[in-house]
Coordinates of C-alpha atoms in Angstrom, one line a residue:
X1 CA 0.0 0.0 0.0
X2 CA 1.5 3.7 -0.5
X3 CA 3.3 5.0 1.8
X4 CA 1.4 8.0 4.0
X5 CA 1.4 11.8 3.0
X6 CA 4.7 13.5 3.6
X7 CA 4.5 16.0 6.1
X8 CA 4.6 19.9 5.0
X9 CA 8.3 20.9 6.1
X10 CA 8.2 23.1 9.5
X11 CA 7.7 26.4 9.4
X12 CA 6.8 26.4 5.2
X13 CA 5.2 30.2 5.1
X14 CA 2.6 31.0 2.1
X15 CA 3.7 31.7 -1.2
X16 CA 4.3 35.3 -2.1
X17 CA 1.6 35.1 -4.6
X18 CA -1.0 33.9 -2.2
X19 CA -2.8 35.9 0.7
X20 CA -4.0 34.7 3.8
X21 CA -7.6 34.8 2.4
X22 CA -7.1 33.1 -0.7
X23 CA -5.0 30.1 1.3
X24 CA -8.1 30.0 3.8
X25 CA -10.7 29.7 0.4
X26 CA -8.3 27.2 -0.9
X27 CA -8.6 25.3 2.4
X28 CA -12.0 25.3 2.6
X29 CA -13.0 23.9 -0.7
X30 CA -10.2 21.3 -0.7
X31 CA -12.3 20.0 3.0
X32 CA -15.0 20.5 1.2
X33 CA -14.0 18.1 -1.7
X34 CA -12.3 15.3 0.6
X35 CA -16.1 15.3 2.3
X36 CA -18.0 14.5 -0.9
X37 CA -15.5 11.9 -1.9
X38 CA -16.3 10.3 1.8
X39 CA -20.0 10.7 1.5
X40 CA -19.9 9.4 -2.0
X41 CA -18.2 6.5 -0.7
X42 CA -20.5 5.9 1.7
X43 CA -23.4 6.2 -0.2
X44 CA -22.4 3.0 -1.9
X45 CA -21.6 1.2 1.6
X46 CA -23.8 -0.6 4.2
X47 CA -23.1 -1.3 7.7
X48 CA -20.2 -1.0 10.2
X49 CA -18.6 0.5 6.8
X50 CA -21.4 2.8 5.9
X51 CA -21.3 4.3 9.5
X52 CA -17.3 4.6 9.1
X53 CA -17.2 6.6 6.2
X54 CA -20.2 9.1 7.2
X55 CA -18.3 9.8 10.5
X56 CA -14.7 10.3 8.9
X57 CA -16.6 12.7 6.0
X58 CA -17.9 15.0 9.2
X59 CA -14.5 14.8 10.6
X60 CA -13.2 16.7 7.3
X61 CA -15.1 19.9 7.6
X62 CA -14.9 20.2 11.5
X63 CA -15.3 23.4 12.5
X64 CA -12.5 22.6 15.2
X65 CA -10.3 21.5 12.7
X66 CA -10.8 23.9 10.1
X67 CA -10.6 27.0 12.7
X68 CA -7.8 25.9 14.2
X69 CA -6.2 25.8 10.8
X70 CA -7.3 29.2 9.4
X71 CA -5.5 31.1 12.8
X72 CA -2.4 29.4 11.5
X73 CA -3.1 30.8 8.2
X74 CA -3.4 34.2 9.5
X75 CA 0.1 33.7 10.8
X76 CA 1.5 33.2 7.2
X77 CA 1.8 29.4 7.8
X78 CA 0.9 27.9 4.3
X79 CA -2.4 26.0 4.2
X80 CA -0.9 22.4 3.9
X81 CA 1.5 23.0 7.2
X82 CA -1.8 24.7 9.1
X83 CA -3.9 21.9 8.3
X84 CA -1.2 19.4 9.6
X85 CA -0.1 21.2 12.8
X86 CA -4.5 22.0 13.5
X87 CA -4.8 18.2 12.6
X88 CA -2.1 17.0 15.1
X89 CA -3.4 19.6 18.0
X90 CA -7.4 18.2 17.8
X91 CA -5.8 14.7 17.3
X92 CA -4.1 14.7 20.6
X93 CA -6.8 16.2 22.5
X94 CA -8.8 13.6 21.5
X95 CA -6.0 11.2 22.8
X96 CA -5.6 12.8 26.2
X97 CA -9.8 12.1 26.2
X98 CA -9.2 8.3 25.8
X99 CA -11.6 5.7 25.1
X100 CA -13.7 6.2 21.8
X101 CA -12.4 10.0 21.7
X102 CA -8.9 8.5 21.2
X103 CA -9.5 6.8 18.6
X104 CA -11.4 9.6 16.5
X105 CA -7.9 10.8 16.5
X106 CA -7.1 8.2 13.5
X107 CA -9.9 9.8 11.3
X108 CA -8.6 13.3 12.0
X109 CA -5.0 12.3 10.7
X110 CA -7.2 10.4 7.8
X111 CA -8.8 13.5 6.7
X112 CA -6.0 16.1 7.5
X113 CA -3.5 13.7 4.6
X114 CA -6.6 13.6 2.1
X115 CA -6.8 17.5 2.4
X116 CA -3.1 17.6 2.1
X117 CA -3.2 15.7 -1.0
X118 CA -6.1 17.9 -2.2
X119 CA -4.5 20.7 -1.9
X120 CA -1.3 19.6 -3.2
X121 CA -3.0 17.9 -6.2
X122 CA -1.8 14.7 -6.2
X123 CA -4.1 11.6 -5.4
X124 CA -4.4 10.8 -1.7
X125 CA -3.0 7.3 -0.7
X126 CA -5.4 4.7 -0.3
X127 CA -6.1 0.7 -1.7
X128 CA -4.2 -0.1 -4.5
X129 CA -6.1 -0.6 -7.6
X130 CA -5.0 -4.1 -9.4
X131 CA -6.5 -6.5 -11.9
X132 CA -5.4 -9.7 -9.9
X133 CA -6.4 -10.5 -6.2
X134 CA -3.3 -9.4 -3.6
X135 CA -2.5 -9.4 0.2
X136 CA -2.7 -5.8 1.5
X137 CA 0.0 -4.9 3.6
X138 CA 0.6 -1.4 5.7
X139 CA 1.8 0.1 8.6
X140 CA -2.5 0.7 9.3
X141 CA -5.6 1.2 7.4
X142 CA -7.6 4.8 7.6
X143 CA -11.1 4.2 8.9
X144 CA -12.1 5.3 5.2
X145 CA -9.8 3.0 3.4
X146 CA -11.2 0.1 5.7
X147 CA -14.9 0.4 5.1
X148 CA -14.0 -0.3 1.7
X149 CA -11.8 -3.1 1.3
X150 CA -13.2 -5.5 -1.6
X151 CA -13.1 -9.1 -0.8
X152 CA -13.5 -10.2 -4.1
X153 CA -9.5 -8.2 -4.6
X154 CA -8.2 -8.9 -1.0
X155 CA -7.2 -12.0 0.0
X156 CA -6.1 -10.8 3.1
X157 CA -4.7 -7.7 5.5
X158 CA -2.0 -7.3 7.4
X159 CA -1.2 -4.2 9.7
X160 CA 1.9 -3.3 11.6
X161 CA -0.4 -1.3 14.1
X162 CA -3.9 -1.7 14.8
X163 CA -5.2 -3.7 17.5
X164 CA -7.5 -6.7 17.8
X165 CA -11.3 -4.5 18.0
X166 CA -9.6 -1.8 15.8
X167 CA -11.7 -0.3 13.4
X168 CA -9.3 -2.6 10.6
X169 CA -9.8 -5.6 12.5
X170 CA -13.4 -5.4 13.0
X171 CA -14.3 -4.6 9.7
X172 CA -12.0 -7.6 8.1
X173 CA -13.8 -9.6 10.8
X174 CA -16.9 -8.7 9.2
X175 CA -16.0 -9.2 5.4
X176 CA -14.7 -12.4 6.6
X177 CA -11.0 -11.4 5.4
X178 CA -8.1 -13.4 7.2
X179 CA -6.7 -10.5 9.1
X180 CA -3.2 -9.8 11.5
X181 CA -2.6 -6.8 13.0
X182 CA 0.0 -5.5 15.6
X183 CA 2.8 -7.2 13.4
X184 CA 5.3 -4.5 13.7
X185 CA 7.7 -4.3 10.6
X186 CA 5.3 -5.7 8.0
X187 CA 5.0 -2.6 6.6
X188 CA 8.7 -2.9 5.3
X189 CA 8.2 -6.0 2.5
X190 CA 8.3 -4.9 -0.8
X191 CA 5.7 -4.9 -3.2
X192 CA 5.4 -8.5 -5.3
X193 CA 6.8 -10.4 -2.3
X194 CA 4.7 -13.6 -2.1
X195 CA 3.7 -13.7 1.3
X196 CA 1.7 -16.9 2.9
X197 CA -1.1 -15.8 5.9
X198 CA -2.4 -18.0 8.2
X199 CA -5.4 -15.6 9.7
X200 CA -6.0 -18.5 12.4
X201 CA -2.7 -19.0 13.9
X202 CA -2.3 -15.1 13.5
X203 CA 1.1 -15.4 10.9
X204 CA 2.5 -14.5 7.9
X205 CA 5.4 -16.5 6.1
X206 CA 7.5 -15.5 3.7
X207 CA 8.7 -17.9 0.4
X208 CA 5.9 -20.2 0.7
X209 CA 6.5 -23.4 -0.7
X210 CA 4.5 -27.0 -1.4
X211 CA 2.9 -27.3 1.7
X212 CA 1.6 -23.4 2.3
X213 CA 0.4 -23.8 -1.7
X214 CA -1.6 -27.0 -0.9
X215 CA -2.7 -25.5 2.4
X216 CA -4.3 -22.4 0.4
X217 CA -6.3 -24.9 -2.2
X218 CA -7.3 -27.0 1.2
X219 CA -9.1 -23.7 2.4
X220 CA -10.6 -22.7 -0.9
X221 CA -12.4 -26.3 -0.9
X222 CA -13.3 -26.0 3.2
X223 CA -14.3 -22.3 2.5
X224 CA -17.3 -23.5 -0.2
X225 CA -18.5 -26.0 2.4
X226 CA -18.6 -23.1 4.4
X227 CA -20.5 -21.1 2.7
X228 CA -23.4 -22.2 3.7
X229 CA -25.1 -22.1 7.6
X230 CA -28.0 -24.8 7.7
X231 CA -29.3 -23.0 10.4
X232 CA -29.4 -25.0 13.2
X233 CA -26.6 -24.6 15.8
X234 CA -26.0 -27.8 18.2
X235 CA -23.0 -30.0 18.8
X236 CA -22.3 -33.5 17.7
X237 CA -24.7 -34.9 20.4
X238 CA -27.8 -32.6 19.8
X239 CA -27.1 -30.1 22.5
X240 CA -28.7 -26.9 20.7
X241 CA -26.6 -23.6 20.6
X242 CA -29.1 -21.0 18.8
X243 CA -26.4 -18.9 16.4
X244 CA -27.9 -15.7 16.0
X245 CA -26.2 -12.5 14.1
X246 CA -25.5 -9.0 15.2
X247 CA -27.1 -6.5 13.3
X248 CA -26.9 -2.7 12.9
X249 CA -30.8 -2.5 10.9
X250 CA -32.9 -3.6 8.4
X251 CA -30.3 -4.0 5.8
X252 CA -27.6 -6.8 8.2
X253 CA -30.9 -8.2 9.5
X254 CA -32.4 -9.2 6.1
X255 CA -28.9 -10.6 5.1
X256 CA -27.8 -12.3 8.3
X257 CA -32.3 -14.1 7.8
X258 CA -30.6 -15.1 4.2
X259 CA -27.3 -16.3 6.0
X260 CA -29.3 -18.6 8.4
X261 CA -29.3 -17.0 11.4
X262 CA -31.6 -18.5 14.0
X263 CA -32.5 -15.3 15.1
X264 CA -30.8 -11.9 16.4
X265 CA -28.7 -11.6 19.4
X266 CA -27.8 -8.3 19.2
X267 CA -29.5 -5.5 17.1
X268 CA -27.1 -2.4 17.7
X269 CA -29.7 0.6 17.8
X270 CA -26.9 3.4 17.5
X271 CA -27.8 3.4 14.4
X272 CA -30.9 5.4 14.2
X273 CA -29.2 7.4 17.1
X274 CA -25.6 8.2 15.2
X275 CA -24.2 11.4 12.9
X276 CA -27.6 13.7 14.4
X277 CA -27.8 16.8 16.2
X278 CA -31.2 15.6 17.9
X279 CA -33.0 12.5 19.2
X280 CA -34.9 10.7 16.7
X281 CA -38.4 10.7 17.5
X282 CA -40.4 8.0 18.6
X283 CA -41.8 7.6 15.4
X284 CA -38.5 7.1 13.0
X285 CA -37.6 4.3 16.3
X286 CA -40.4 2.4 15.7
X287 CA -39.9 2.1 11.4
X288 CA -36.3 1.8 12.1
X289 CA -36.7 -1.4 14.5
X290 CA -40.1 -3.0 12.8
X291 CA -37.6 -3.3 9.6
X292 CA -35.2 -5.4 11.5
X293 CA -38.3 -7.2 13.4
X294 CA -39.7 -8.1 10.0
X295 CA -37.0 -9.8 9.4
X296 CA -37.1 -12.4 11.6
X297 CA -41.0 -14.2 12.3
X298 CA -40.5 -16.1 15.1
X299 CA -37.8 -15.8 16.2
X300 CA -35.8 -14.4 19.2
X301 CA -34.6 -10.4 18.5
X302 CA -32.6 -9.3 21.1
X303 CA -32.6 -5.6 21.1
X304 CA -29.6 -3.4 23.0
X305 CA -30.7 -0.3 24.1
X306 CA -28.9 2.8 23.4
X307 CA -25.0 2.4 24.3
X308 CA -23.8 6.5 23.4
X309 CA -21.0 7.1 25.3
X310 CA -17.0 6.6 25.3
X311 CA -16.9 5.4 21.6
X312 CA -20.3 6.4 20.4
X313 CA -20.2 10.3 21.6
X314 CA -23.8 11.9 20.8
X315 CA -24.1 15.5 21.2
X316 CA -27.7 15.8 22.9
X317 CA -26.6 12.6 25.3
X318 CA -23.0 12.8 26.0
X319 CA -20.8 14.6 27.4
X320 CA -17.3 14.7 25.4
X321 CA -15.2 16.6 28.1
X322 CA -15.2 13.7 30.3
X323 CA -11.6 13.0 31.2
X324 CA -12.1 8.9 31.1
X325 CA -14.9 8.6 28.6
X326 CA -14.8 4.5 28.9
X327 CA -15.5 4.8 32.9
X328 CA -17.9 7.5 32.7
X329 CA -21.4 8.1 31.8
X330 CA -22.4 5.7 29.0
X331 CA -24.9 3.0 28.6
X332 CA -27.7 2.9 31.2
X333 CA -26.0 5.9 33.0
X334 CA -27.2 7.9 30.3
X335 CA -30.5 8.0 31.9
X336 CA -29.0 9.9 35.3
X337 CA -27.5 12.8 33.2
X338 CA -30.4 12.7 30.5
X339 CA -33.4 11.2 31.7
X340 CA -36.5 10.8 29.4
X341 CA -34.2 9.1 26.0
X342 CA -34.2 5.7 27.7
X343 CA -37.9 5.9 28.4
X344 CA -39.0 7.3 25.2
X345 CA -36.4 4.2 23.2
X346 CA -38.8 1.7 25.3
X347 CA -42.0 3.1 24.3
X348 CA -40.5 2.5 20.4
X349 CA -39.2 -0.5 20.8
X350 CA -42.6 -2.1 22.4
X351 CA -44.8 0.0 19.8
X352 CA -42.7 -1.7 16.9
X353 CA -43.2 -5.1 18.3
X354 CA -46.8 -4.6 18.5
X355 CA -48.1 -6.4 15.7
X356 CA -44.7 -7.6 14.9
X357 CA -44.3 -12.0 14.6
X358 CA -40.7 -11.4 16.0
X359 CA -40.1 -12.4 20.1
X360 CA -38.5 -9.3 21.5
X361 CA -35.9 -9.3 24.3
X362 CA -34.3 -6.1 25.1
X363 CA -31.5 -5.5 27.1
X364 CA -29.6 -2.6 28.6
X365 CA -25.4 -1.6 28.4
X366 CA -23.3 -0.9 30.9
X367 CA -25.2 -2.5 34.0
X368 CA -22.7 -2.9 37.4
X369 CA -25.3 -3.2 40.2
X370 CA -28.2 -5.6 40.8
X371 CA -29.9 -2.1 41.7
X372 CA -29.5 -1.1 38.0
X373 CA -30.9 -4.2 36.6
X374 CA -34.2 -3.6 38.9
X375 CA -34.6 -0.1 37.6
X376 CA -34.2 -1.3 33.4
X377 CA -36.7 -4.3 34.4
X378 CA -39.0 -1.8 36.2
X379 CA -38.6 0.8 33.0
X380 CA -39.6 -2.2 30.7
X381 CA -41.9 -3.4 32.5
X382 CA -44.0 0.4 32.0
X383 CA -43.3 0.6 28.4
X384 CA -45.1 -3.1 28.2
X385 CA -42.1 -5.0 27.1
X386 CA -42.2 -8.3 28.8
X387 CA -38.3 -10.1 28.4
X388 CA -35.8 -7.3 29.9
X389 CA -32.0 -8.4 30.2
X390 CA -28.6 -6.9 30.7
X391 CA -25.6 -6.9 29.1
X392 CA -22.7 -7.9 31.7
X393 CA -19.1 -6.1 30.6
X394 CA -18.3 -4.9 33.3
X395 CA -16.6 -7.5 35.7
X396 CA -18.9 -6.7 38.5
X397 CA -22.1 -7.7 36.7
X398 CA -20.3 -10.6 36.3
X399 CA -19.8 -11.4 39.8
X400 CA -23.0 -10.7 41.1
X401 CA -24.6 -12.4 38.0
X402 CA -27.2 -14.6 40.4
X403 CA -28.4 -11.7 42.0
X404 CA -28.8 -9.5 38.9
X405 CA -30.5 -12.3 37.3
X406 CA -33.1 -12.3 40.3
X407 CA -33.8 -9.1 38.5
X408 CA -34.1 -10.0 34.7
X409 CA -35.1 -12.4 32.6
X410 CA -31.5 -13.0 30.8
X411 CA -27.8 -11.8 30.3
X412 CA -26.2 -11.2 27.3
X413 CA -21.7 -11.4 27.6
X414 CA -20.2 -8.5 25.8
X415 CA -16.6 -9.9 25.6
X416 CA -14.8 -6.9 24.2
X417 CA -15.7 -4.7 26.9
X418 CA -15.7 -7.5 29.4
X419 CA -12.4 -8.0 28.4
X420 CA -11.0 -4.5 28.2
X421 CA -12.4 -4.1 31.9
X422 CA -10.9 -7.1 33.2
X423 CA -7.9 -6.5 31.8
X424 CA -7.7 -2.9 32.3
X425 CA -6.5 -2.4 28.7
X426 CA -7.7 -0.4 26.1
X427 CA -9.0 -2.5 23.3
X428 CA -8.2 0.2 20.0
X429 CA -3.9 -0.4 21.4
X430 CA -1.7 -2.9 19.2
X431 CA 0.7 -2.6 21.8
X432 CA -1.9 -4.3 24.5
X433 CA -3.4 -6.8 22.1
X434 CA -1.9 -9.8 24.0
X435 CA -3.8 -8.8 27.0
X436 CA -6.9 -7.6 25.7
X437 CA -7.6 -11.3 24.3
X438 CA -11.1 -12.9 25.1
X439 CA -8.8 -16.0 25.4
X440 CA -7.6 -14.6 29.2
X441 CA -8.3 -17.4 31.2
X442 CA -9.2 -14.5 33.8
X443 CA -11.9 -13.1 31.4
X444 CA -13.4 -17.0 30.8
X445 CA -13.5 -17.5 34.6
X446 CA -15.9 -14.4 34.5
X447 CA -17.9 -16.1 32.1
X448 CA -17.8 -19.0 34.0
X449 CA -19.2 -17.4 36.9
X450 CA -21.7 -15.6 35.0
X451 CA -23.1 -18.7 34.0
X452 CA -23.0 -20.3 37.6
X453 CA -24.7 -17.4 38.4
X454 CA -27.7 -18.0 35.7
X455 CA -28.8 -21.3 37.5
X456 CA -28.1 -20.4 41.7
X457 CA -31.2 -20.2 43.6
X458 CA -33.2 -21.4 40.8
X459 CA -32.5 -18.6 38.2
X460 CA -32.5 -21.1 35.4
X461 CA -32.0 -17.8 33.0
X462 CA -30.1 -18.0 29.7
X463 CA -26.8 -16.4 29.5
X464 CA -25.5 -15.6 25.7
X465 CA -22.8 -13.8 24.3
X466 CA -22.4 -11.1 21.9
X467 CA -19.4 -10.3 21.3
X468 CA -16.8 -10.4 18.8
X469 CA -15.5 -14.1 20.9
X470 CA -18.7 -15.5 19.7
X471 CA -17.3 -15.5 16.1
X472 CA -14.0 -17.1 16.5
X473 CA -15.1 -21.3 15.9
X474 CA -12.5 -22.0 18.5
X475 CA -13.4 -19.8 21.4
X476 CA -17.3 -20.9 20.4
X477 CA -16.6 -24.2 21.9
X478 CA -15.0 -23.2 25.3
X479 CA -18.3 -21.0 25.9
X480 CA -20.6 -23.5 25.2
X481 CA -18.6 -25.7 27.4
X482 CA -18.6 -22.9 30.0
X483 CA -22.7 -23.1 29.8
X484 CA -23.3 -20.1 27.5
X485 CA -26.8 -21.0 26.1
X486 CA -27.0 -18.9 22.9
X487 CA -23.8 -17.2 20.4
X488 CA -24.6 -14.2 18.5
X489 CA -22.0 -12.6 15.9
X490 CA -21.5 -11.4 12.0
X491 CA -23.4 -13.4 9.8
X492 CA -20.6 -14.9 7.8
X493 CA -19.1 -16.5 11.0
X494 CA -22.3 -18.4 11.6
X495 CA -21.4 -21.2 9.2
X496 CA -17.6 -22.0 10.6
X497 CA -18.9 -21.8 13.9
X498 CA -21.6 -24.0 13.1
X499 CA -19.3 -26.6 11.4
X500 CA -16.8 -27.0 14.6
X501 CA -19.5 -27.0 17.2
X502 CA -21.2 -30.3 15.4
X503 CA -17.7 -32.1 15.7
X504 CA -17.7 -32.1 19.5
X505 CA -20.1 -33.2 22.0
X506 CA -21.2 -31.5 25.0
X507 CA -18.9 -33.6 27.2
X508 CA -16.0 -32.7 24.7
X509 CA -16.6 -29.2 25.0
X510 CA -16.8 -28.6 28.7
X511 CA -13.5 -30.5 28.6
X512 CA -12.2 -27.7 26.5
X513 CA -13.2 -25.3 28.4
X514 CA -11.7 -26.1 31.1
X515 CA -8.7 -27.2 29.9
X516 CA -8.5 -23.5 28.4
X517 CA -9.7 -22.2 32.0
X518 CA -6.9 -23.1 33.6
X519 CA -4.0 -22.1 31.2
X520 CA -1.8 -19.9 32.4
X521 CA -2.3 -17.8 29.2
X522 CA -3.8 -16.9 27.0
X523 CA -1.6 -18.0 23.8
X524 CA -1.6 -21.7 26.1
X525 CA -5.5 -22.3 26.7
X526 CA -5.8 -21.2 22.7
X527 CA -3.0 -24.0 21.6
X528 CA -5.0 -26.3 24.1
X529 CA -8.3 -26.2 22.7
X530 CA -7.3 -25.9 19.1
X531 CA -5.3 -29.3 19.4
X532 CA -8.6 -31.1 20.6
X533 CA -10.1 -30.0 17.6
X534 CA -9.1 -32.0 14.6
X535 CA -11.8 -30.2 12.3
X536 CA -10.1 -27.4 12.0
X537 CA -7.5 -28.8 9.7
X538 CA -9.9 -30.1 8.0
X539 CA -11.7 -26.8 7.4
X540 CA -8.6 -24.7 7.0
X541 CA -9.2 -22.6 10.2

């Protein structure tokens, strides 16, 4: 991939020929331009990639940015050095925020090099255009470049930064594209080297010879028996495991139905919420969430209610300014700052499943105290809505599981924040990406003693998870062996995930689990498990 925009040379002053106001118009329209080229973009995007897009095209006319820039105009700075030094000043103020703040900062130094190259006239870097299928390789994608990686061009990504719930990795995740990131020094091969990437075992190999060849043609013929989910999730022995999908709408809903999903276990409802100055009324709620209830007759919907907050910032919610975004007000806590939007999402939610075929769960963000889960049941219980849940991320939801679930009707594990918690790591940082694993055998115990807590004193409540763990076929086993009753993830994981869990039995898979629950690491419990499952040689995973 080409190398980044060089950086205007300190201290570059405007050309003779060019005054402060004409540099500031110049400025302006070349922000301007970089935004239609994003929106464009995204108006030819869906999902995760569509939202990526629309956020990065807002970043390049910020008024922040843009002010900021136009002062150092004024100074006689030229208008390519303003916009870098205004771009570097926003970008670490958003990195002293933290959390979801700090990494906006990656879409400000997006923008800032496409206005660069705008004004310079020269293309801005991005994917490499190429008539034959290639491995992408670079120091880290843009947010922009991301959302639109082709599969049908990429056979695979590899980052030298980046972490493992990085916008990169999340969206190769989601296009299914064997992905590494945090490899430092990748970004040094030359262009043409032929390169061998094992996305499973998390390497790259240079020279490949005979047995890296055959292994690529193994996966091509275990990738089209994937390619199909036959919808019914159970191991070798009949024990059923629903597989549901995560869903941002009507759109992922209606594909992940097509995909075989036996239902949804998490429909993200940021997106009716995201990229607007207001709250949406009740009215646009209830459209927005009947499309993805549609969808699915019968089946189990599981509906998260608004998480804004640390990395989903909205302006009539949240408050930006707070100095640890991830350990402040997000989630349910929205509703001590703001009350009235968690009420009013309710009363949509239930007057969308009224007359809907679809069962409707819903279930609350950021719960810590039994006391919280009372208060969400009580709230659902006035807007009519029947099945009210949690999510448990935060490590003390986990521990008082039994006594939260004396409250609702069901937990739902979000593993990437339960595992950032745990772990007290930041889950956007390549340099933490070892300990901000869902493999930590200190982040399964949790889950274990979620689950414990799901059937003391008679509970018998479900306990599912929907996070990015439920999508990895390996990890899938050890949490069905730990008791977790339902997975929910993308819709093209559902078929690998549904292939390994019919090769083991129940038995075989609590074995796993606890085999991985007492490694000593992480890199240990994943060797463990992956060596009691023969299938995935077979399969190419």
């Amino acid at each position: 991939m080409p190398k980044p925009v060089s950086e205007p040379p300190a201290g570059e002053r405007l050309s003779p020929s060019l005054s402060a106001d004409a540099a500031t118009a110049l400025l302006r329209s070349s922000a301007k331009a970089v935004q239609v080229e994003l929106q464009n973009r995204a108006a030819g995007a869906t999902g995760a990639s569509k939202a990526v897009l629309e956020a990065t095209a807002l970043m390049a006319t910020d008024p922040m940015l843009i002010k900021a820039a136009i002062k150092h105009i004024n100074t006689g700075t030229s208008a390519e050095r303003a916009i870098w030094e205004s771009g570097a000043s926003v970008a670490e103020m958003l990195i002293n925020l933290g959390g979801y703040m700090a990494d906006r900062a990656t879409d400000v130094f997006d923008v800032r090099a496409r206005i660069v190259a705008e004004l310079r006239g020269v293309p801005a870097p991005g994917i490499p255009l190429s008539d034959e299928p290639f491995i992408l390789v670079a120091e880290d994608l843009a947010p922009a470049d991301t959302a639109t990686l082709d599969p049908e061009k990429i056979l695979a990504l590899v980052t030298s930064g980046g972490g493992p719930q990085s916008h990169t990795a999340i969206i190769a995740r989601a296009l299914g594209l064997p992905a590494i990131v945090a490899a430092p020094g990748v970004d040094a091969l030359e262009d043409g080297t032929e390169v061998f990437v094992d996305g499973g075992a998390g390497t790259l190999s240079l020279e490949p010879g005979a047995e890296e060849i055959a292994a690529v043609e193994a996966w091509k013929t275990a990738a089209a028996i994937l390619a199909v989910f036959d919808g019914n999730g159970r191991t070798a022995d009949g024990h059923l495991v629903p597989l549901l999908a995560n869903v941002g709408g009507a759109k992922d809903a209606v594909k992940a139905a097509e995909a075989g999903a036996q239902g949804v276990g998490l429909l993200r409802t940021e997106f009716c919420f995201l990229e607007r100055e207001t709250e949406p009324t009740i009215e646009e709620q209830v459209v927005a969430y009947r499309g993805v209830f549609d969808a699915f007759p019968g089946q189990k919907v599981v509906v998260r209610t608004l998480d804004a907050g640390a990395d989903k910032p909205l302006p009539f919610l949240t408050d930006t300014s707070e100095p640890n975004p991830s350990l402040g007000v997000r989630g349910y806590r929205t509703d001590l700052t703001t009350p009235g939007v968690l009420a009013r999402q309710l009363t949509a939610i239930a007057q969308a499943a009224e007359g809907s075929a679809a069962l409707v769960w819903v279930m609350a963000p950021m719960i810590a105290t039994p006391e919280e889960a009372a208060e969400f049941a009580a709230m659902c219980a006035t807007a009519g809505l029947k099945i009210p849940g949690v999510m448990v991320e935060v490590p003390s939801a986990a521990l008082l599981a039994d006594r939260i679930l004396g409250e609702v009707d069901f937990v739902s594990l979000g593993t990437n924040d339960l595992t950032q918690y745990t772990m007290a790591a930041d889950r956007q940082l390549g340099t933490l990406a070892a300990l901000n694993s869902p493999w930590q055998p200190a982040v399964l115990k949790l889950i274990g003693l979620t689950v414990e807590g799901s059937i003391a004193e008679g509970n018998n409540k479900p306990v599912g998870v929907c996070g990015e763990a439920a999508a990895d076929p390996v990890l899938a086993v050890v949490l069905v062996g730990l008791g977790v009753a339902t997975l929910s993830m993308t819709s093209r994981s559902l078929s690998a995930v549904g292939a390994v869990l019919k090769s083991v039995t129940l038995d075989d898979a609590r074995k796993l689990a606890a085999l991985a629950v007492s490694a000593p690491n992480p890199t240990e419990a994943r060797k463990r498990v992956r060596a009691g499952l023969p299938i995935l040689e077979e399969l190419g995973l």
